[in-house]
mmCIF file with all atom_site columns, C-alpha atoms in Angstrom:
data_model
loop_
_atom_site.group_PDB
_atom_site.id
_atom_site.type_symbol
_atom_site.label_atom_id
_atom_site.label_alt_id
_atom_site.label_comp_id
_atom_site.label_asym_id
_atom_site.label_entity_id
_atom_site.label_seq_id
_atom_site.pdbx_PDB_ins_code
_atom_site.Cartn_x
_atom_site.Cartn_y
_atom_site.Cartn_z
_atom_site.occupancy
_atom_site.B_iso_or_equiv
_atom_site.pdbx_formal_charge
_atom_site.auth_seq_id
_atom_site.auth_comp_id
_atom_site.auth_asym_id
_atom_site.auth_atom_id
_atom_site.pdbx_PDB_model_num
ATOM 1   C CA . ASP Y 1 1   ? 4.708  73.533 211.100 1.00 51.00 ? 86  ASP Y CA 1
ATOM 2   C CA . HIS Y 1 2   ? 2.544  71.451 213.420 1.00 58.00 ? 87  HIS Y CA 1
ATOM 3   C CA . LEU Y 1 3   ? 2.602  71.281 217.205 1.00 66.00 ? 88  LEU Y CA 1
ATOM 4   C CA . GLU Y 1 4   ? 2.889  67.507 216.864 1.00 66.00 ? 89  GLU Y CA 1
ATOM 5   C CA . ASP Y 1 5   ? 6.091  67.917 214.806 1.00 57.00 ? 90  ASP Y CA 1
ATOM 6   C CA . ILE Y 1 6   ? 7.613  70.192 217.445 1.00 67.00 ? 91  ILE Y CA 1
ATOM 7   C CA . GLN Y 1 7   ? 6.832  67.598 220.130 1.00 70.00 ? 92  GLN Y CA 1
ATOM 8   C CA . LYS Y 1 8   ? 8.412  64.855 217.993 1.00 65.00 ? 93  LYS Y CA 1
ATOM 9   C CA . ALA Y 1 9   ? 11.502 67.016 217.463 1.00 57.00 ? 94  ALA Y CA 1
ATOM 10  C CA . GLU Y 1 10  ? 11.796 67.725 221.181 1.00 63.00 ? 95  GLU Y CA 1
ATOM 11  C CA . ALA Y 1 11  ? 11.472 64.016 221.947 1.00 60.00 ? 96  ALA Y CA 1
ATOM 12  C CA . LEU Y 1 12  ? 14.150 63.251 219.354 1.00 52.00 ? 97  LEU Y CA 1
ATOM 13  C CA . LEU Y 1 13  ? 16.474 65.874 220.850 1.00 53.00 ? 98  LEU Y CA 1
ATOM 14  C CA . LYS Y 1 14  ? 15.980 64.335 224.289 1.00 61.00 ? 99  LYS Y CA 1
ATOM 15  C CA . THR Y 1 15  ? 17.013 60.977 222.839 1.00 55.00 ? 100 THR Y CA 1
ATOM 16  C CA . PHE Y 1 16  ? 20.148 62.536 221.366 1.00 54.00 ? 101 PHE Y CA 1
ATOM 17  C CA . SER Y 1 17  ? 21.000 64.268 224.635 1.00 54.00 ? 102 SER Y CA 1
ATOM 18  C CA . THR Y 1 18  ? 20.933 60.947 226.462 1.00 75.00 ? 103 THR Y CA 1
ATOM 19  C CA . ARG Y 1 19  ? 23.415 59.242 224.135 1.00 85.00 ? 104 ARG Y CA 1
ATOM 20  C CA . VAL Y 1 20  ? 26.365 57.954 226.112 1.00 92.00 ? 105 VAL Y CA 1
ATOM 21  C CA . LEU Y 1 21  ? 29.642 56.468 224.960 1.00 93.00 ? 106 LEU Y CA 1
ATOM 22  C CA . CYS Y 1 22  ? 31.334 54.016 227.311 1.00 92.00 ? 107 CYS Y CA 1
ATOM 23  C CA . ILE Y 1 23  ? 34.991 53.688 226.359 1.00 91.00 ? 108 ILE Y CA 1
ATOM 24  C CA . GLU Y 1 24  ? 36.564 50.379 227.276 1.00 85.00 ? 109 GLU Y CA 1
ATOM 25  C CA . ARG Y 1 25  ? 40.230 50.457 228.151 1.00 77.00 ? 110 ARG Y CA 1
ATOM 26  C CA . TYR Y 1 26  ? 42.439 48.997 225.440 1.00 68.00 ? 111 TYR Y CA 1
ATOM 27  C CA . ARG Y 1 27  ? 43.926 45.712 226.664 1.00 66.00 ? 112 ARG Y CA 1
ATOM 28  C CA . GLU Y 1 28  ? 47.472 47.065 226.329 1.00 66.00 ? 113 GLU Y CA 1
ATOM 29  C CA . TYR Y 1 29  ? 46.733 49.574 229.093 1.00 63.00 ? 114 TYR Y CA 1
ATOM 30  C CA . SER Y 1 30  ? 45.148 47.009 231.355 1.00 60.00 ? 115 SER Y CA 1
ATOM 31  C CA . PRO Y 1 31  ? 47.771 44.337 232.048 1.00 57.00 ? 116 PRO Y CA 1
ATOM 32  C CA . ASN Y 1 32  ? 46.450 41.640 234.383 1.00 59.00 ? 117 ASN Y CA 1
ATOM 33  C CA . SER Y 1 33  ? 43.203 43.603 234.825 1.00 62.00 ? 118 SER Y CA 1
ATOM 34  C CA . GLN Y 1 34  ? 41.391 43.061 231.529 1.00 68.00 ? 119 GLN Y CA 1
ATOM 35  C CA . ASN Y 1 35  ? 38.552 41.034 233.047 1.00 69.00 ? 120 ASN Y CA 1
ATOM 36  C CA . LYS Y 1 36  ? 38.075 43.454 235.950 1.00 74.00 ? 121 LYS Y CA 1
ATOM 37  C CA . ASP Y 1 37  ? 38.086 46.506 233.670 1.00 74.00 ? 122 ASP Y CA 1
ATOM 38  C CA . SER Y 1 38  ? 35.661 44.859 231.264 1.00 80.00 ? 123 SER Y CA 1
ATOM 39  C CA . TRP Y 1 39  ? 33.327 43.918 234.139 1.00 83.00 ? 124 TRP Y CA 1
ATOM 40  C CA . ILE Y 1 40  ? 33.350 47.496 235.475 1.00 85.00 ? 125 ILE Y CA 1
ATOM 41  C CA . ILE Y 1 41  ? 32.471 49.152 232.155 1.00 85.00 ? 126 ILE Y CA 1
ATOM 42  C CA . ASN Y 1 42  ? 29.792 46.528 231.433 1.00 87.00 ? 127 ASN Y CA 1
ATOM 43  C CA . CYS Y 1 43  ? 28.171 47.161 234.824 1.00 90.00 ? 128 CYS Y CA 1
ATOM 44  C CA . VAL Y 1 44  ? 28.124 50.902 234.117 1.00 88.00 ? 129 VAL Y CA 1
ATOM 45  C CA . LYS Y 1 45  ? 26.682 50.285 230.645 1.00 89.00 ? 130 LYS Y CA 1
ATOM 46  C CA . ASP Y 1 46  ? 23.937 48.034 232.076 1.00 90.00 ? 131 ASP Y CA 1
ATOM 47  C CA . LEU Y 1 47  ? 23.003 50.590 234.737 1.00 90.00 ? 132 LEU Y CA 1
ATOM 48  C CA . LEU Y 1 48  ? 22.796 53.348 232.133 1.00 89.00 ? 133 LEU Y CA 1
ATOM 49  C CA . HIS Y 1 49  ? 20.575 51.147 229.928 1.00 86.00 ? 134 HIS Y CA 1
ATOM 50  C CA . GLN Y 1 50  ? 18.283 50.527 232.909 1.00 87.00 ? 135 GLN Y CA 1
ATOM 51  C CA . GLN Y 1 51  ? 17.970 54.306 233.351 1.00 83.00 ? 136 GLN Y CA 1
ATOM 52  C CA . GLY Y 1 52  ? 16.914 54.714 229.713 1.00 83.00 ? 137 GLY Y CA 1
ATOM 53  C CA . PHE Y 1 53  ? 20.138 55.965 228.207 1.00 87.00 ? 138 PHE Y CA 1
ATOM 54  C CA . CYS Y 1 54  ? 21.190 54.986 224.700 1.00 89.00 ? 139 CYS Y CA 1
ATOM 55  C CA . VAL Y 1 55  ? 24.665 53.533 225.269 1.00 92.00 ? 140 VAL Y CA 1
ATOM 56  C CA . ASP Y 1 56  ? 27.384 52.618 222.809 1.00 92.00 ? 141 ASP Y CA 1
ATOM 57  C CA . CYS Y 1 57  ? 30.331 50.720 224.229 1.00 91.00 ? 142 CYS Y CA 1
ATOM 58  C CA . LYS Y 1 58  ? 33.594 50.830 222.283 1.00 91.00 ? 143 LYS Y CA 1
ATOM 59  C CA . GLU Y 1 59  ? 37.227 50.074 222.903 1.00 88.00 ? 144 GLU Y CA 1
ATOM 60  C CA . GLU Y 1 60  ? 39.343 53.209 222.771 1.00 85.00 ? 145 GLU Y CA 1
ATOM 61  C CA . THR Y 1 61  ? 40.900 52.136 219.441 1.00 85.00 ? 146 THR Y CA 1
ATOM 62  C CA . GLN Y 1 62  ? 37.474 51.815 217.761 1.00 89.00 ? 147 GLN Y CA 1
ATOM 63  C CA . ILE Y 1 63  ? 36.306 55.434 217.970 1.00 92.00 ? 148 ILE Y CA 1
ATOM 64  C CA . ASN Y 1 64  ? 36.350 57.638 214.898 1.00 92.00 ? 149 ASN Y CA 1
ATOM 65  C CA . PHE Y 1 65  ? 36.731 61.026 216.554 1.00 92.00 ? 150 PHE Y CA 1
ATOM 66  C CA . ASP Y 1 66  ? 36.424 62.838 213.210 1.00 90.00 ? 151 ASP Y CA 1
ATOM 67  C CA . LYS Y 1 67  ? 33.018 61.345 212.375 1.00 92.00 ? 152 LYS Y CA 1
ATOM 68  C CA . GLU Y 1 68  ? 31.491 60.655 215.793 1.00 90.00 ? 153 GLU Y CA 1
ATOM 69  C CA . TYR Y 1 69  ? 30.546 62.831 218.721 1.00 92.00 ? 154 TYR Y CA 1
ATOM 70  C CA . TYR Y 1 70  ? 28.893 62.004 222.051 1.00 92.00 ? 155 TYR Y CA 1
ATOM 71  C CA . PRO Y 1 71  ? 27.581 64.512 224.566 1.00 91.00 ? 156 PRO Y CA 1
ATOM 72  C CA . TYR Y 1 72  ? 28.317 62.130 227.457 1.00 91.00 ? 157 TYR Y CA 1
ATOM 73  C CA . VAL Y 1 73  ? 31.295 59.831 227.825 1.00 92.00 ? 158 VAL Y CA 1
ATOM 74  C CA . ILE Y 1 74  ? 32.251 57.361 230.530 1.00 90.00 ? 159 ILE Y CA 1
ATOM 75  C CA . SER Y 1 75  ? 35.918 56.770 229.803 1.00 90.00 ? 160 SER Y CA 1
ATOM 76  C CA . MET Y 1 76  ? 38.477 54.197 230.821 1.00 85.00 ? 161 MET Y CA 1
ATOM 77  C CA . ALA Y 1 77  ? 40.770 55.369 227.994 1.00 86.00 ? 162 ALA Y CA 1
ATOM 78  C CA . ARG Y 1 78  ? 44.484 55.722 228.687 1.00 82.00 ? 163 ARG Y CA 1
ATOM 79  C CA . ASN Y 1 79  ? 46.044 56.112 225.234 1.00 84.00 ? 164 ASN Y CA 1
ATOM 80  C CA . PRO Y 1 80  ? 47.558 59.622 225.073 1.00 85.00 ? 165 PRO Y CA 1
ATOM 81  C CA . GLN Y 1 81  ? 46.210 60.229 221.542 1.00 89.00 ? 166 GLN Y CA 1
ATOM 82  C CA . VAL Y 1 82  ? 42.702 59.204 222.638 1.00 90.00 ? 167 VAL Y CA 1
ATOM 83  C CA . ILE Y 1 83  ? 42.943 61.439 225.711 1.00 92.00 ? 168 ILE Y CA 1
ATOM 84  C CA . GLU Y 1 84  ? 43.928 64.341 223.419 1.00 93.00 ? 169 GLU Y CA 1
ATOM 85  C CA . LYS Y 1 85  ? 40.917 63.714 221.130 1.00 94.00 ? 170 LYS Y CA 1
ATOM 86  C CA . LEU Y 1 86  ? 38.556 63.390 224.100 1.00 95.00 ? 171 LEU Y CA 1
ATOM 87  C CA . SER Y 1 87  ? 39.893 66.714 225.318 1.00 95.00 ? 172 SER Y CA 1
ATOM 88  C CA . ARG Y 1 88  ? 38.680 68.293 222.067 1.00 94.00 ? 173 ARG Y CA 1
ATOM 89  C CA . TRP Y 1 89  ? 35.212 66.821 222.691 1.00 94.00 ? 174 TRP Y CA 1
ATOM 90  C CA . GLU Y 1 90  ? 35.266 68.305 226.206 1.00 94.00 ? 175 GLU Y CA 1
ATOM 91  C CA . LYS Y 1 91  ? 36.017 71.718 224.684 1.00 95.00 ? 176 LYS Y CA 1
ATOM 92  C CA . LYS Y 1 92  ? 32.964 71.239 222.425 1.00 93.00 ? 177 LYS Y CA 1
ATOM 93  C CA . GLY Y 1 93  ? 30.820 70.504 225.482 1.00 91.00 ? 178 GLY Y CA 1
ATOM 94  C CA . SER Y 1 94  ? 31.024 66.754 226.053 1.00 91.00 ? 179 SER Y CA 1
ATOM 95  C CA . VAL Y 1 95  ? 30.794 65.702 229.670 1.00 90.00 ? 180 VAL Y CA 1
ATOM 96  C CA . VAL Y 1 96  ? 33.572 63.162 230.165 1.00 91.00 ? 181 VAL Y CA 1
ATOM 97  C CA . ILE Y 1 97  ? 33.600 61.133 233.355 1.00 88.00 ? 182 ILE Y CA 1
ATOM 98  C CA . ASN Y 1 98  ? 37.196 60.286 234.137 1.00 86.00 ? 183 ASN Y CA 1
ATOM 99  C CA . SER Y 1 99  ? 37.999 63.610 232.513 1.00 88.00 ? 184 SER Y CA 1
ATOM 100 C CA . THR Y 1 100 ? 41.049 64.024 230.358 1.00 89.00 ? 185 THR Y CA 1
ATOM 101 C CA . LEU Y 1 101 ? 42.610 66.298 232.991 1.00 89.00 ? 186 LEU Y CA 1
ATOM 102 C CA . SER Y 1 102 ? 42.161 63.613 235.657 1.00 86.00 ? 187 SER Y CA 1
ATOM 103 C CA . CYS Y 1 103 ? 43.814 61.057 233.351 1.00 84.00 ? 188 CYS Y CA 1
ATOM 104 C CA . MET Y 1 104 ? 46.740 63.359 232.609 1.00 86.00 ? 189 MET Y CA 1
ATOM 105 C CA . ASN Y 1 105 ? 47.114 64.155 236.310 1.00 87.00 ? 190 ASN Y CA 1
ATOM 106 C CA . CYS Y 1 106 ? 47.583 60.428 236.929 1.00 82.00 ? 191 CYS Y CA 1
ATOM 107 C CA . TYR Y 1 107 ? 50.687 60.308 234.741 1.00 83.00 ? 192 TYR Y CA 1
ATOM 108 C CA . ARG Y 1 108 ? 53.257 59.490 237.389 1.00 85.00 ? 193 ARG Y CA 1
ATOM 109 C CA . GLU Y 1 109 ? 55.601 62.435 236.971 1.00 86.00 ? 194 GLU Y CA 1
ATOM 110 C CA . THR Y 1 110 ? 52.677 64.882 236.973 1.00 88.00 ? 195 THR Y CA 1
ATOM 111 C CA . GLN Y 1 111 ? 51.053 63.132 239.927 1.00 89.00 ? 196 GLN Y CA 1
ATOM 112 C CA . ILE Y 1 112 ? 54.240 63.355 241.977 1.00 91.00 ? 197 ILE Y CA 1
ATOM 113 C CA . GLU Y 1 113 ? 54.457 67.103 241.336 1.00 92.00 ? 198 GLU Y CA 1
ATOM 114 C CA . ILE Y 1 114 ? 50.785 67.647 242.249 1.00 92.00 ? 199 ILE Y CA 1
ATOM 115 C CA . LEU Y 1 115 ? 51.187 65.678 245.481 1.00 93.00 ? 200 LEU Y CA 1
ATOM 116 C CA . ARG Y 1 116 ? 54.307 67.648 246.416 1.00 93.00 ? 201 ARG Y CA 1
ATOM 117 C CA . GLN Y 1 117 ? 52.690 71.015 245.608 1.00 95.00 ? 202 GLN Y CA 1
ATOM 118 C CA . ASN Y 1 118 ? 49.795 70.101 247.887 1.00 96.00 ? 203 ASN Y CA 1
ATOM 119 C CA . GLU Y 1 119 ? 52.187 68.992 250.651 1.00 95.00 ? 204 GLU Y CA 1
ATOM 120 C CA . ILE Y 1 120 ? 50.893 65.422 250.606 1.00 95.00 ? 205 ILE Y CA 1
ATOM 121 C CA . ASN Y 1 121 ? 53.420 62.988 252.026 1.00 94.00 ? 206 ASN Y CA 1
ATOM 122 C CA . ILE Y 1 122 ? 54.725 60.445 249.567 1.00 91.00 ? 207 ILE Y CA 1
ATOM 123 C CA . PRO Y 1 123 ? 57.608 57.966 249.792 1.00 90.00 ? 208 PRO Y CA 1
ATOM 124 C CA . LYS Y 1 124 ? 61.035 59.324 248.869 1.00 88.00 ? 209 LYS Y CA 1
ATOM 125 C CA . THR Y 1 125 ? 60.834 59.850 245.128 1.00 89.00 ? 210 THR Y CA 1
ATOM 126 C CA . VAL Y 1 126 ? 63.259 60.974 242.481 1.00 86.00 ? 211 VAL Y CA 1
ATOM 127 C CA . VAL Y 1 127 ? 62.456 61.487 238.815 1.00 87.00 ? 212 VAL Y CA 1
ATOM 128 C CA . VAL Y 1 128 ? 65.412 60.679 236.573 1.00 88.00 ? 213 VAL Y CA 1
ATOM 129 C CA . ASP Y 1 129 ? 66.141 60.586 232.892 1.00 88.00 ? 214 ASP Y CA 1
ATOM 130 C CA . CYS Y 1 130 ? 66.230 57.007 231.605 1.00 86.00 ? 215 CYS Y CA 1
ATOM 131 C CA . ASN Y 1 131 ? 69.762 57.625 230.311 1.00 87.00 ? 216 ASN Y CA 1
ATOM 132 C CA . SER Y 1 132 ? 71.015 58.917 233.653 1.00 84.00 ? 217 SER Y CA 1
ATOM 133 C CA . LYS Y 1 133 ? 74.432 57.585 234.656 1.00 84.00 ? 218 LYS Y CA 1
ATOM 134 C CA . ASP Y 1 134 ? 74.850 59.272 238.046 1.00 84.00 ? 219 ASP Y CA 1
ATOM 135 C CA . LEU Y 1 135 ? 72.445 57.455 240.351 1.00 84.00 ? 220 LEU Y CA 1
ATOM 136 C CA . GLU Y 1 136 ? 75.336 56.598 242.679 1.00 82.00 ? 221 GLU Y CA 1
ATOM 137 C CA . SER Y 1 137 ? 75.185 60.206 243.896 1.00 80.00 ? 222 SER Y CA 1
ATOM 138 C CA . ILE Y 1 138 ? 71.735 59.555 245.416 1.00 83.00 ? 223 ILE Y CA 1
ATOM 139 C CA . ASP Y 1 139 ? 72.749 57.970 248.718 1.00 79.00 ? 224 ASP Y CA 1
ATOM 140 C CA . TRP Y 1 140 ? 69.335 56.653 249.731 1.00 80.00 ? 225 TRP Y CA 1
ATOM 141 C CA . LEU Y 1 141 ? 69.178 54.494 246.567 1.00 80.00 ? 226 LEU Y CA 1
ATOM 142 C CA . LYS Y 1 142 ? 72.292 52.490 247.458 1.00 79.00 ? 227 LYS Y CA 1
ATOM 143 C CA . ASN Y 1 143 ? 71.877 48.900 248.636 1.00 77.00 ? 228 ASN Y CA 1
ATOM 144 C CA . ARG Y 1 144 ? 68.219 49.258 249.334 1.00 82.00 ? 229 ARG Y CA 1
ATOM 145 C CA . GLU Y 1 145 ? 65.020 47.858 247.931 1.00 90.00 ? 230 GLU Y CA 1
ATOM 146 C CA . VAL Y 1 146 ? 63.174 50.458 245.824 1.00 91.00 ? 231 VAL Y CA 1
ATOM 147 C CA . TRP Y 1 147 ? 60.451 50.636 243.204 1.00 92.00 ? 232 TRP Y CA 1
ATOM 148 C CA . VAL Y 1 148 ? 61.255 51.864 239.708 1.00 91.00 ? 233 VAL Y CA 1
ATOM 149 C CA . LYS Y 1 149 ? 58.217 53.086 237.779 1.00 90.00 ? 234 LYS Y CA 1
ATOM 150 C CA . ARG Y 1 150 ? 57.897 54.569 234.341 1.00 86.00 ? 235 ARG Y CA 1
ATOM 151 C CA . GLY Y 1 151 ? 57.198 58.262 234.744 1.00 82.00 ? 236 GLY Y CA 1
ATOM 152 C CA . ASP Y 1 152 ? 54.922 58.985 231.861 1.00 79.00 ? 237 ASP Y CA 1
ATOM 153 C CA . PHE Y 1 153 ? 51.648 57.130 232.225 1.00 71.00 ? 238 PHE Y CA 1
ATOM 154 C CA . GLN Y 1 154 ? 50.263 53.652 232.556 1.00 70.00 ? 239 GLN Y CA 1
ATOM 155 C CA . THR Y 1 155 ? 51.829 50.292 233.143 1.00 73.00 ? 240 THR Y CA 1
ATOM 156 C CA . ILE Y 1 156 ? 51.895 48.333 229.910 1.00 74.00 ? 241 ILE Y CA 1
ATOM 157 C CA . GLU Y 1 157 ? 54.533 45.706 230.632 1.00 79.00 ? 242 GLU Y CA 1
ATOM 158 C CA . GLN Y 1 158 ? 55.407 44.089 233.936 1.00 81.00 ? 243 GLN Y CA 1
ATOM 159 C CA . ILE Y 1 159 ? 58.776 45.876 234.058 1.00 85.00 ? 244 ILE Y CA 1
ATOM 160 C CA . ASP Y 1 160 ? 56.989 49.267 234.023 1.00 84.00 ? 245 ASP Y CA 1
ATOM 161 C CA . VAL Y 1 161 ? 56.651 48.934 237.816 1.00 88.00 ? 246 VAL Y CA 1
ATOM 162 C CA . THR Y 1 162 ? 59.554 46.940 239.184 1.00 89.00 ? 247 THR Y CA 1
ATOM 163 C CA . ASN Y 1 163 ? 60.972 46.250 242.615 1.00 92.00 ? 248 ASN Y CA 1
ATOM 164 C CA . VAL Y 1 164 ? 64.793 46.265 242.566 1.00 92.00 ? 249 VAL Y CA 1
ATOM 165 C CA . CYS Y 1 165 ? 67.544 45.881 245.145 1.00 91.00 ? 250 CYS Y CA 1
ATOM 166 C CA . SER Y 1 166 ? 70.603 47.554 243.596 1.00 89.00 ? 251 SER Y CA 1
ATOM 167 C CA . ILE Y 1 167 ? 71.770 50.456 241.466 1.00 88.00 ? 252 ILE Y CA 1
ATOM 168 C CA . ASP Y 1 168 ? 72.713 47.987 238.705 1.00 89.00 ? 253 ASP Y CA 1
ATOM 169 C CA . GLU Y 1 169 ? 69.136 46.671 238.635 1.00 91.00 ? 254 GLU Y CA 1
ATOM 170 C CA . ILE Y 1 170 ? 67.853 50.254 238.451 1.00 91.00 ? 255 ILE Y CA 1
ATOM 171 C CA . TYR Y 1 171 ? 70.098 50.917 235.454 1.00 91.00 ? 256 TYR Y CA 1
ATOM 172 C CA . ALA Y 1 172 ? 68.832 47.733 233.755 1.00 93.00 ? 257 ALA Y CA 1
ATOM 173 C CA . VAL Y 1 173 ? 65.207 48.826 234.158 1.00 92.00 ? 258 VAL Y CA 1
ATOM 174 C CA . LEU Y 1 174 ? 66.001 52.352 232.951 1.00 92.00 ? 259 LEU Y CA 1
ATOM 175 C CA . GLN Y 1 175 ? 67.790 50.881 229.916 1.00 93.00 ? 260 GLN Y CA 1
ATOM 176 C CA . ASN Y 1 176 ? 64.632 48.904 229.117 1.00 92.00 ? 261 ASN Y CA 1
ATOM 177 C CA . TYR Y 1 177 ? 62.545 52.085 229.377 1.00 90.00 ? 262 TYR Y CA 1
ATOM 178 C CA . SER Y 1 178 ? 64.977 54.020 227.188 1.00 91.00 ? 263 SER Y CA 1
ATOM 179 C CA . SER Y 1 179 ? 64.959 51.302 224.500 1.00 93.00 ? 264 SER Y CA 1
ATOM 180 C CA . ARG Y 1 180 ? 61.146 51.521 224.457 1.00 88.00 ? 265 ARG Y CA 1
ATOM 181 C CA . GLY Y 1 181 ? 61.139 55.310 224.104 1.00 87.00 ? 266 GLY Y CA 1
ATOM 182 C CA . ILE Y 1 182 ? 59.969 55.974 227.649 1.00 85.00 ? 267 ILE Y CA 1
#
């Protein structure tokens, strides 16, 4: 009921609108890059602080999506469940840098399809079921060095991106993926 109260409320709303959540990548999704990923998000957090933003920095497993909400998010998240929950925030109006769509488009099988649809040259690539038993029919795979990569999303274990030299080695990697539910 006072002009002063309205000004205080507007100032408070400005503070809320500058709240930013920096989501650190969970270590599982950052093999051999934990220090680099941590350094990157900390640099971003420091720069935002210098600009006057109120910044919370959390690992992707520490966010309570049912009780928290941030209008701005800088995300390094890779967990599919976290990406799904961030997507809901985007629908509510959150601005997410490293948007959920960009993360999902980086899932290897999706990325391959997007590159092909846009006529972007990529190395010879075949997507196979992990339980496939007919790789011998793909001539260019025989007796040649190739990369086998999990098709869903991020590298978690070293074998998720593996250089092999034979069909038998390909089958061994695919068996590992299948046993892990990939």
